[in-house]
Short mmCIF file of C-alpha atoms and ligand atoms in Angstrom, two decimals:
data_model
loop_
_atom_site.label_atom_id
_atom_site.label_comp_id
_atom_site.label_asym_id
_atom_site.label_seq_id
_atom_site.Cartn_x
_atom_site.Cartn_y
_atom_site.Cartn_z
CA UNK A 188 225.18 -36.27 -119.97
CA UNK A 189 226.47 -36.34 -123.68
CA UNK A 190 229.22 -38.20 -123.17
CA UNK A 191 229.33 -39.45 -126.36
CA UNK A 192 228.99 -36.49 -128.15
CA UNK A 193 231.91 -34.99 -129.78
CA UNK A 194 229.84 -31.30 -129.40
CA UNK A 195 232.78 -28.99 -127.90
CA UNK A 196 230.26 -27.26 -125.08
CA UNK A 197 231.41 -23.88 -124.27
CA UNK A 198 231.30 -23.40 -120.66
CA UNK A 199 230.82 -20.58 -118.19
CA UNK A 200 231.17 -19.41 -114.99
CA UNK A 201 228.48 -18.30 -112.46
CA UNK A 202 229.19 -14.60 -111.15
CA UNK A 203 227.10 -15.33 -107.71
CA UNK A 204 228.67 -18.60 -106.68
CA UNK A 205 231.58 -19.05 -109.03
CA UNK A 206 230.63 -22.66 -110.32
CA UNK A 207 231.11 -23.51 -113.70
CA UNK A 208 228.47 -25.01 -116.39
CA UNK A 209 227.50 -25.42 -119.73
CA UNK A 210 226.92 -22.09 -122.25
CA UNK A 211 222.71 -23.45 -122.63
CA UNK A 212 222.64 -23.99 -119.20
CA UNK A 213 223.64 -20.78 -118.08
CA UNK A 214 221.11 -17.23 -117.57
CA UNK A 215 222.69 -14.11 -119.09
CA UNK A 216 223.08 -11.66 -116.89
CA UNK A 217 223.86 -8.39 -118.10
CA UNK A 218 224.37 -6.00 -115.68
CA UNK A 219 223.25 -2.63 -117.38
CA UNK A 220 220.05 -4.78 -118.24
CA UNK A 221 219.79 -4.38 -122.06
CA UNK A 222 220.23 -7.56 -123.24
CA UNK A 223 219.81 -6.48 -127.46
CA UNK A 224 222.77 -4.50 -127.38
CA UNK A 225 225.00 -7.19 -127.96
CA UNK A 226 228.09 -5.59 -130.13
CA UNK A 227 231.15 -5.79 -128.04
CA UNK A 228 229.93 -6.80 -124.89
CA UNK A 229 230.24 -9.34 -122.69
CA UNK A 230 227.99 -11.42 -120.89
CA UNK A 231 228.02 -12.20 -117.18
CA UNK A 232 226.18 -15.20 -116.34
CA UNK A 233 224.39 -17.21 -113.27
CA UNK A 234 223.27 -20.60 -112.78
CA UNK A 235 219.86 -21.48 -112.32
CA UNK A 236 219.82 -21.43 -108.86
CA UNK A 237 221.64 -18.12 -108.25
CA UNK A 238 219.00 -16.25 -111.15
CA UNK A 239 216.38 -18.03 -108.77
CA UNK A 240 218.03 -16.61 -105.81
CA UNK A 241 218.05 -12.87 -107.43
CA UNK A 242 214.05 -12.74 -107.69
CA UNK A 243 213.62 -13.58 -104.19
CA UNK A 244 212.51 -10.92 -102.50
CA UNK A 245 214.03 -8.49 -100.38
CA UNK A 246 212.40 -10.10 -96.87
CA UNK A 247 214.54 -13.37 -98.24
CA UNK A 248 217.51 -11.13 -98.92
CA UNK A 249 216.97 -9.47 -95.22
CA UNK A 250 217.42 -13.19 -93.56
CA UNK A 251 220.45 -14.19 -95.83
CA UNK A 252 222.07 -10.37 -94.42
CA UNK A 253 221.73 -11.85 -91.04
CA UNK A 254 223.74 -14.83 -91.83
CA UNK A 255 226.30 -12.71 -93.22
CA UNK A 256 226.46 -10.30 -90.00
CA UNK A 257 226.44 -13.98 -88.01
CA UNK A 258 223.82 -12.51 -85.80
CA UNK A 259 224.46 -14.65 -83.01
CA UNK A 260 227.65 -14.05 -82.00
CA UNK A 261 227.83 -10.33 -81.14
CA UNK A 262 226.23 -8.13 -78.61
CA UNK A 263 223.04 -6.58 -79.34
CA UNK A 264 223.64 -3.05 -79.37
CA UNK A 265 226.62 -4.17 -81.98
CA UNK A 266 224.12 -6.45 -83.97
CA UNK A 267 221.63 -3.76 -84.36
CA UNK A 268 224.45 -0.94 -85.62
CA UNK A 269 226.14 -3.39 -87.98
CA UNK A 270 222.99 -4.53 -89.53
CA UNK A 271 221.67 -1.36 -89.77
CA UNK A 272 224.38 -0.11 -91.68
CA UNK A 273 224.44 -2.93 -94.06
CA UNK A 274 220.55 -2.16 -94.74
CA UNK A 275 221.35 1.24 -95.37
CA UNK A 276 224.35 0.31 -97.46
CA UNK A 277 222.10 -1.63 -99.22
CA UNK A 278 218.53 -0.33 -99.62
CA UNK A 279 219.49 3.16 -98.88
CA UNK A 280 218.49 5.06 -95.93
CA UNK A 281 215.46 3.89 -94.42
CA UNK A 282 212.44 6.81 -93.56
CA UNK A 283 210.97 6.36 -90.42
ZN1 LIG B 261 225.49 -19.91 -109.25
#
């Protein structure tokens, strides 16, 4: 990119998927959410593509879950308790 350019860029690391990039390419991400309050802190950042992938919405986040449990390659009955449980880890109990 700047090859050239003798401008010492500051580089980060991605807290979702643990790549490394630039400072000005990077979103904050402060996890308590107040982004002003900037004495003595330090910020957490993301990609682009991971901060993308935290607005999805939850039906997105649902079909990643199932990739996680590997849904294929357990019984049903198992399936449906593990992925329950991950919900409900996750989104809290759900009210029928
Ligand atoms: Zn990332």
């Amino acid at each position: 990119m700047w090859g050239s350019r003798k401008t010492k860029q500051e580089s980060v690391t991605c807290i979702a998927c643990g790549c490394s990039l630039p400072r000005s390419e990077a979103r904050e991400y402060d996890k308590y959410g107040d982004r002003w309050e900037r004495a003595g802190k330090e910020f957490e950042h993301l990609c682009k593509a991971c901060d993308h992938d935290l607005c999805h919405q939850p039906r997105d986040e649902l079909e990643g879950l199932l990739v996680e449990i590997d849904a294929g390659s357990h019984s049903q009955a198992e399936f449906l308790s593990w992925y329950s449980a991950l919900v409900e880890e996750r989104y809290g109990t759900i009210e029928e």
